[in-house]
Amino acid sequence: MFSQTELTNSVQELTIVTEKRLIPFFPARQLRDELTPERYSGDPDQYASIARTAGARFYTNGWYFIGHMLRNNWLLPLILVIILFYGTAFASELNQAHRHLSLLTVNGVDPHRLWLSRFALGVLTTAAAVLVPVGLFLAGSLLFSPAGSLQYPILLWHIDGSETFITLAAFLGRGALLLFLVIMLGFAVDMLWSVLTRNALLAAVLTALTAGLGFFIQRTPWLPFPYLNVGAVSNGFALYRMGSGSFAQAVLVLTLWSIVLLAGALGLLQRNRRYGYDFRN
């Protein structure tokens, strides 16, 4: 039913766990990956029930659950909501009814520096809003079970379709860096739409629609959208699916697009100020 790949990966995983005396998953059952449903040779109608029985894992340890949460991108909706909520401040500054930016400018405050400060504050606040609850969850989980081991083996995909293992610490480190860059990109997108529309609601809608493009554009390595799938990029599956790229490339693309969009927003802000378009008519 399951292929030799699942059997080999499961044996290798348990061998590493045994040799390093790591805390195993409970229950320690078959290790599946993203292509397991395609390799399954049994009755397709029975796959879901068989997979639940043969591969069920309950993630009863804090670090293991955080890794599971990262792989399934459970933090991305929270990040998007925070960006949409906090990002409304950018468009509100350009609204005719909100003279805060104009008042600060008259008193010698550089609007570009102000927006850069708000951008940095938004990024750091959002990162903290994600990190603090995760840290509290990890601390609370220690009351019920050990945290698990950061040396636990996690599957890593390669471009040629082969699989090896990296540590859970490396996987979480990759995911944390990508999440931070996604937050930066999200605020840069929201800032650009805010300057273009000068309408908080419209900017929020357009930012959400831009994020939604990640569901449809998944094989264009020079665009940031394939890398919004943080879990699949962290374990290499998104790169294997594209047939090119690397984790370093994902970091570079997200960083460059954040800088380009941020620079574009500030450039448009300067143009609007020069020609008297600071506020909506």
CSV table of C-alpha atoms in Angstrom, one decimal:
chain,number,residue,atom,x,y,z
A,1,MET,CA,0.0,0.0,0.0
A,2,PHE,CA,2.5,2.6,1.1
A,3,SER,CA,5.7,2.9,-1.0
A,4,GLN,CA,9.2,1.9,-0.1
A,5,THR,CA,10.0,5.6,0.4
A,6,GLU,CA,7.7,5.8,3.4
A,7,LEU,CA,9.2,2.7,4.8
A,8,THR,CA,12.8,3.8,4.3
A,9,ASN,CA,12.2,7.3,5.8
A,10,SER,CA,10.4,5.8,8.8
A,11,VAL,CA,13.3,3.4,9.5
A,12,GLN,CA,15.9,6.2,9.1
A,13,GLU,CA,13.9,8.5,11.4
A,14,LEU,CA,13.6,5.9,14.1
A,15,THR,CA,17.3,4.9,13.8
A,16,ILE,CA,18.4,8.5,14.4
A,17,VAL,CA,16.0,8.9,17.3
A,18,THR,CA,17.3,5.7,18.8
A,19,GLU,CA,21.0,6.4,18.3
A,20,LYS,CA,20.7,9.9,19.7
A,21,ARG,CA,18.2,8.9,22.4
A,22,LEU,CA,15.8,11.6,21.5
A,23,ILE,CA,12.2,11.9,22.8
A,24,PRO,CA,10.1,10.1,20.0
A,25,PHE,CA,6.8,11.2,18.7
A,26,PHE,CA,3.8,9.5,20.2
A,27,PRO,CA,2.8,7.2,18.7
A,28,ALA,CA,6.0,6.6,16.6
A,29,ARG,CA,4.2,5.5,13.4
A,30,GLN,CA,4.9,5.7,9.7
A,31,LEU,CA,6.6,8.9,8.5
A,32,ARG,CA,4.6,10.4,5.6
A,33,ASP,CA,5.5,13.3,3.3
A,34,GLU,CA,3.7,15.6,0.8
A,35,LEU,CA,3.7,12.9,-2.0
A,36,THR,CA,2.6,10.0,0.1
A,37,PRO,CA,-1.0,10.2,-1.3
A,38,GLU,CA,0.3,10.0,-4.8
A,39,ARG,CA,2.6,7.0,-4.1
A,40,TYR,CA,-0.2,5.1,-2.2
A,41,SER,CA,-1.1,2.0,-4.2
A,42,GLY,CA,-4.1,0.9,-2.3
A,43,ASP,CA,-7.8,1.8,-2.6
A,44,PRO,CA,-7.9,5.6,-2.9
A,45,ASP,CA,-11.2,5.7,-1.0
A,46,GLN,CA,-9.6,4.1,2.0
A,47,TYR,CA,-6.4,6.2,2.0
A,48,ALA,CA,-7.7,8.8,4.6
A,49,SER,CA,-8.7,6.2,7.2
A,50,ILE,CA,-5.6,4.1,6.6
A,51,ALA,CA,-3.3,7.1,6.8
A,52,ARG,CA,-4.9,8.2,10.1
A,53,THR,CA,-4.2,4.7,11.5
A,54,ALA,CA,-0.8,4.1,10.1
A,55,GLY,CA,0.7,7.6,10.4
A,56,ALA,CA,-1.1,9.2,13.3
A,57,ARG,CA,1.1,11.4,15.5
A,58,PHE,CA,-0.3,13.5,18.3
A,59,TYR,CA,2.5,16.0,18.9
A,60,THR,CA,2.3,15.9,22.6
A,61,ASN,CA,5.6,17.7,23.1
A,62,GLY,CA,5.9,21.5,22.8
A,63,TRP,CA,8.7,21.8,20.2
A,64,TYR,CA,7.1,19.1,18.1
A,65,PHE,CA,3.8,20.8,18.0
A,66,ILE,CA,5.4,24.1,17.1
A,67,GLY,CA,7.2,22.4,14.2
A,68,HIS,CA,3.8,20.9,13.1
A,69,MET,CA,2.2,24.3,13.3
A,70,LEU,CA,5.0,25.9,11.2
A,71,ARG,CA,4.8,23.2,8.6
A,72,ASN,CA,1.1,23.7,8.2
A,73,ASN,CA,1.3,27.5,8.1
A,74,TRP,CA,-1.0,28.0,11.0
A,75,LEU,CA,0.7,31.3,11.9
A,76,LEU,CA,0.2,33.0,8.5
A,77,PRO,CA,-3.5,33.9,8.9
A,78,LEU,CA,-2.7,35.6,12.2
A,79,ILE,CA,0.1,37.5,10.6
A,80,LEU,CA,-2.2,38.7,7.8
A,81,VAL,CA,-4.8,39.8,10.2
A,82,ILE,CA,-2.3,41.9,12.2
A,83,ILE,CA,-0.9,43.4,9.0
A,84,LEU,CA,-4.3,44.4,7.7
A,85,PHE,CA,-5.3,45.9,11.1
A,86,TYR,CA,-2.1,47.7,11.9
A,87,GLY,CA,-1.5,48.7,8.2
A,88,THR,CA,-4.6,50.9,8.1
A,89,ALA,CA,-2.5,53.6,9.9
A,90,PHE,CA,-0.6,54.2,6.7
A,91,ALA,CA,-3.6,55.0,4.6
A,92,SER,CA,-5.3,56.9,7.4
A,93,GLU,CA,-2.3,59.3,7.5
A,94,LEU,CA,-3.1,60.3,4.0
A,95,ASN,CA,-6.8,60.9,4.5
A,96,GLN,CA,-8.1,64.4,4.4
A,97,ALA,CA,-9.7,64.0,7.8
A,98,HIS,CA,-6.4,63.0,9.4
A,99,ARG,CA,-4.0,65.9,9.6
A,100,HIS,CA,-1.5,64.2,11.8
A,101,LEU,CA,1.1,63.8,9.1
A,102,SER,CA,0.7,67.4,7.9
A,103,LEU,CA,1.0,68.7,11.5
A,104,LEU,CA,4.2,66.7,12.1
A,105,THR,CA,5.6,67.9,8.7
A,106,VAL,CA,5.0,71.6,9.6
A,107,ASN,CA,6.9,71.0,12.8
A,108,GLY,CA,9.9,69.7,11.0
A,109,VAL,CA,9.3,65.9,11.1
A,110,ASP,CA,10.5,64.1,8.0
A,111,PRO,CA,7.4,62.1,6.7
A,112,HIS,CA,9.7,59.5,5.2
A,113,ARG,CA,11.5,58.9,8.4
A,114,LEU,CA,8.1,58.8,10.2
A,115,TRP,CA,6.8,56.1,7.8
A,116,LEU,CA,10.0,54.1,8.0
A,117,SER,CA,9.7,54.2,11.8
A,118,ARG,CA,6.1,53.0,11.6
A,119,PHE,CA,7.1,50.3,9.1
A,120,ALA,CA,9.8,49.0,11.5
A,121,LEU,CA,7.5,49.3,14.5
A,122,GLY,CA,4.8,47.3,12.6
A,123,VAL,CA,7.2,44.6,11.6
A,124,LEU,CA,8.6,44.2,15.1
A,125,THR,CA,5.2,44.4,16.8
A,126,THR,CA,3.8,41.7,14.5
A,127,ALA,CA,6.9,39.5,15.1
A,128,ALA,CA,6.4,39.9,18.9
A,129,ALA,CA,2.7,39.2,18.6
A,130,VAL,CA,3.6,35.8,17.0
A,131,LEU,CA,6.6,35.0,19.2
A,132,VAL,CA,5.2,35.8,22.6
A,133,PRO,CA,2.1,33.5,22.3
A,134,VAL,CA,4.3,30.7,20.9
A,135,GLY,CA,6.8,31.1,23.8
A,136,LEU,CA,4.0,31.1,26.3
A,137,PHE,CA,2.5,28.0,24.8
A,138,LEU,CA,5.9,26.3,25.0
A,139,ALA,CA,6.3,27.3,28.6
A,140,GLY,CA,2.8,26.1,29.4
A,141,SER,CA,3.3,22.8,27.7
A,142,LEU,CA,6.1,22.0,30.1
A,143,LEU,CA,3.6,21.5,32.8
A,144,PHE,CA,2.2,18.5,31.0
A,145,SER,CA,5.1,16.9,29.1
A,146,PRO,CA,8.7,17.5,28.1
A,147,ALA,CA,9.4,20.0,25.4
A,148,GLY,CA,10.9,17.4,23.1
A,149,SER,CA,14.2,17.6,21.3
A,150,LEU,CA,15.4,20.2,18.9
A,151,GLN,CA,17.7,17.6,17.4
A,152,TYR,CA,14.7,15.5,16.2
A,153,PRO,CA,15.1,14.6,12.5
A,154,ILE,CA,12.8,16.4,10.0
A,155,LEU,CA,12.5,15.5,6.3
A,156,LEU,CA,14.2,17.9,3.9
A,157,TRP,CA,13.4,17.8,0.2
A,158,HIS,CA,16.0,18.4,-2.5
A,159,ILE,CA,15.5,19.6,-6.1
A,160,ASP,CA,16.1,16.1,-7.5
A,161,GLY,CA,13.3,14.7,-5.4
A,162,SER,CA,15.5,12.9,-2.9
A,163,GLU,CA,15.0,13.4,0.8
A,164,THR,CA,17.4,13.7,3.8
A,165,PHE,CA,17.0,14.9,7.3
A,166,ILE,CA,17.7,18.1,9.1
A,167,THR,CA,17.3,18.9,12.8
A,168,LEU,CA,14.1,20.4,14.1
A,169,ALA,CA,16.1,23.4,15.3
A,170,ALA,CA,17.3,24.0,11.7
A,171,PHE,CA,13.7,23.7,10.4
A,172,LEU,CA,12.4,26.1,13.0
A,173,GLY,CA,15.2,28.5,12.3
A,174,ARG,CA,14.4,28.5,8.6
A,175,GLY,CA,10.7,29.0,9.3
A,176,ALA,CA,11.3,31.9,11.8
A,177,LEU,CA,13.5,33.7,9.3
A,178,LEU,CA,10.9,33.3,6.5
A,179,LEU,CA,8.1,34.4,8.7
A,180,PHE,CA,10.0,37.6,9.6
A,181,LEU,CA,10.6,38.3,5.9
A,182,VAL,CA,7.0,37.6,5.1
A,183,ILE,CA,5.9,40.1,7.7
A,184,MET,CA,8.3,42.7,6.1
A,185,LEU,CA,6.9,42.0,2.7
A,186,GLY,CA,3.3,42.2,4.0
A,187,PHE,CA,3.8,45.7,5.5
A,188,ALA,CA,5.7,46.9,2.3
A,189,VAL,CA,2.8,45.7,0.2
A,190,ASP,CA,0.2,47.4,2.5
A,191,MET,CA,2.3,50.6,2.5
A,192,LEU,CA,2.4,50.7,-1.3
A,193,TRP,CA,-1.3,50.2,-1.7
A,194,SER,CA,-1.9,52.8,1.0
A,195,VAL,CA,0.0,55.5,-0.9
A,196,LEU,CA,-1.7,54.5,-4.2
A,197,THR,CA,-5.2,54.4,-2.9
A,198,ARG,CA,-5.1,56.7,0.2
A,199,ASN,CA,-8.0,54.6,1.5
A,200,ALA,CA,-7.6,52.3,4.5
A,201,LEU,CA,-10.3,49.8,3.5
A,202,LEU,CA,-9.3,49.6,-0.1
A,203,ALA,CA,-5.6,49.2,0.8
A,204,ALA,CA,-6.6,46.3,3.2
A,205,VAL,CA,-8.6,44.6,0.5
A,206,LEU,CA,-5.9,44.9,-2.1
A,207,THR,CA,-3.3,43.7,0.4
A,208,ALA,CA,-5.4,40.6,1.2
A,209,LEU,CA,-5.9,39.9,-2.6
A,210,THR,CA,-2.2,40.3,-3.1
A,211,ALA,CA,-1.5,37.7,-0.4
A,212,GLY,CA,-4.1,35.4,-2.1
A,213,LEU,CA,-2.0,35.3,-5.2
A,214,GLY,CA,0.3,32.9,-3.3
A,215,PHE,CA,-2.3,30.2,-3.8
A,216,PHE,CA,-2.1,30.6,-7.6
A,217,ILE,CA,1.5,31.7,-8.4
A,218,GLN,CA,3.7,28.9,-7.0
A,219,ARG,CA,6.2,28.2,-9.8
A,220,THR,CA,7.7,31.5,-10.6
A,221,PRO,CA,11.0,31.7,-8.6
A,222,TRP,CA,11.7,35.4,-9.1
A,223,LEU,CA,8.3,36.5,-7.6
A,224,PRO,CA,7.8,36.4,-3.8
A,225,PHE,CA,4.5,34.4,-4.0
A,226,PRO,CA,5.9,30.8,-4.0
A,227,TYR,CA,7.8,31.6,-0.8
A,228,LEU,CA,4.7,32.6,1.2
A,229,ASN,CA,4.2,28.9,1.8
A,230,VAL,CA,6.6,29.1,4.7
A,231,GLY,CA,6.3,25.4,5.8
A,232,ALA,CA,6.9,24.0,2.3
A,233,VAL,CA,9.9,26.4,1.7
A,234,SER,CA,11.4,25.5,5.1
A,235,ASN,CA,11.4,21.8,4.3
A,236,GLY,CA,12.3,22.3,0.6
A,237,PHE,CA,9.1,20.9,-0.9
A,238,ALA,CA,8.2,24.1,-2.6
A,239,LEU,CA,11.6,24.3,-4.2
A,240,TYR,CA,11.3,20.8,-5.4
A,241,ARG,CA,7.9,21.5,-6.9
A,242,MET,CA,9.4,24.6,-8.7
A,243,GLY,CA,12.3,22.5,-9.9
A,244,SER,CA,14.8,25.2,-9.1
A,245,GLY,CA,15.9,27.6,-6.3
A,246,SER,CA,17.2,27.3,-2.8
A,247,PHE,CA,16.5,28.5,0.7
A,248,ALA,CA,19.0,31.3,0.2
A,249,GLN,CA,17.2,32.3,-3.0
A,250,ALA,CA,13.9,32.5,-1.1
A,251,VAL,CA,15.5,34.7,1.5
A,252,LEU,CA,17.0,36.9,-1.2
A,253,VAL,CA,13.8,37.3,-3.2
A,254,LEU,CA,11.6,38.1,-0.2
A,255,THR,CA,14.2,40.7,1.0
A,256,LEU,CA,14.6,42.4,-2.4
A,257,TRP,CA,10.9,42.6,-3.0
A,258,SER,CA,10.3,44.1,0.4
A,259,ILE,CA,13.0,46.7,-0.3
A,260,VAL,CA,11.7,47.5,-3.8
A,261,LEU,CA,8.1,47.9,-2.6
A,262,LEU,CA,9.1,49.9,0.4
A,263,ALA,CA,11.2,52.2,-1.8
A,264,GLY,CA,8.3,52.5,-4.3
A,265,ALA,CA,5.9,53.5,-1.5
A,266,LEU,CA,8.3,56.2,-0.2
A,267,GLY,CA,9.0,57.4,-3.7
A,268,LEU,CA,5.3,57.8,-4.4
A,269,LEU,CA,4.8,59.5,-1.1
A,270,GLN,CA,7.5,62.1,-2.1
A,271,ARG,CA,5.9,62.6,-5.5
A,272,ASN,CA,2.5,63.1,-3.9
A,273,ARG,CA,3.9,65.6,-1.5
A,274,ARG,CA,5.7,67.5,-4.2
A,275,TYR,CA,2.5,67.9,-6.3
A,276,GLY,CA,0.2,68.4,-3.4
A,277,TYR,CA,-1.5,65.0,-3.3
A,278,ASP,CA,-1.0,64.3,0.4
A,279,PHE,CA,-4.7,64.0,1.1
A,280,ARG,CA,-7.7,62.6,-0.6
A,281,ASN,CA,-9.9,65.2,-2.3
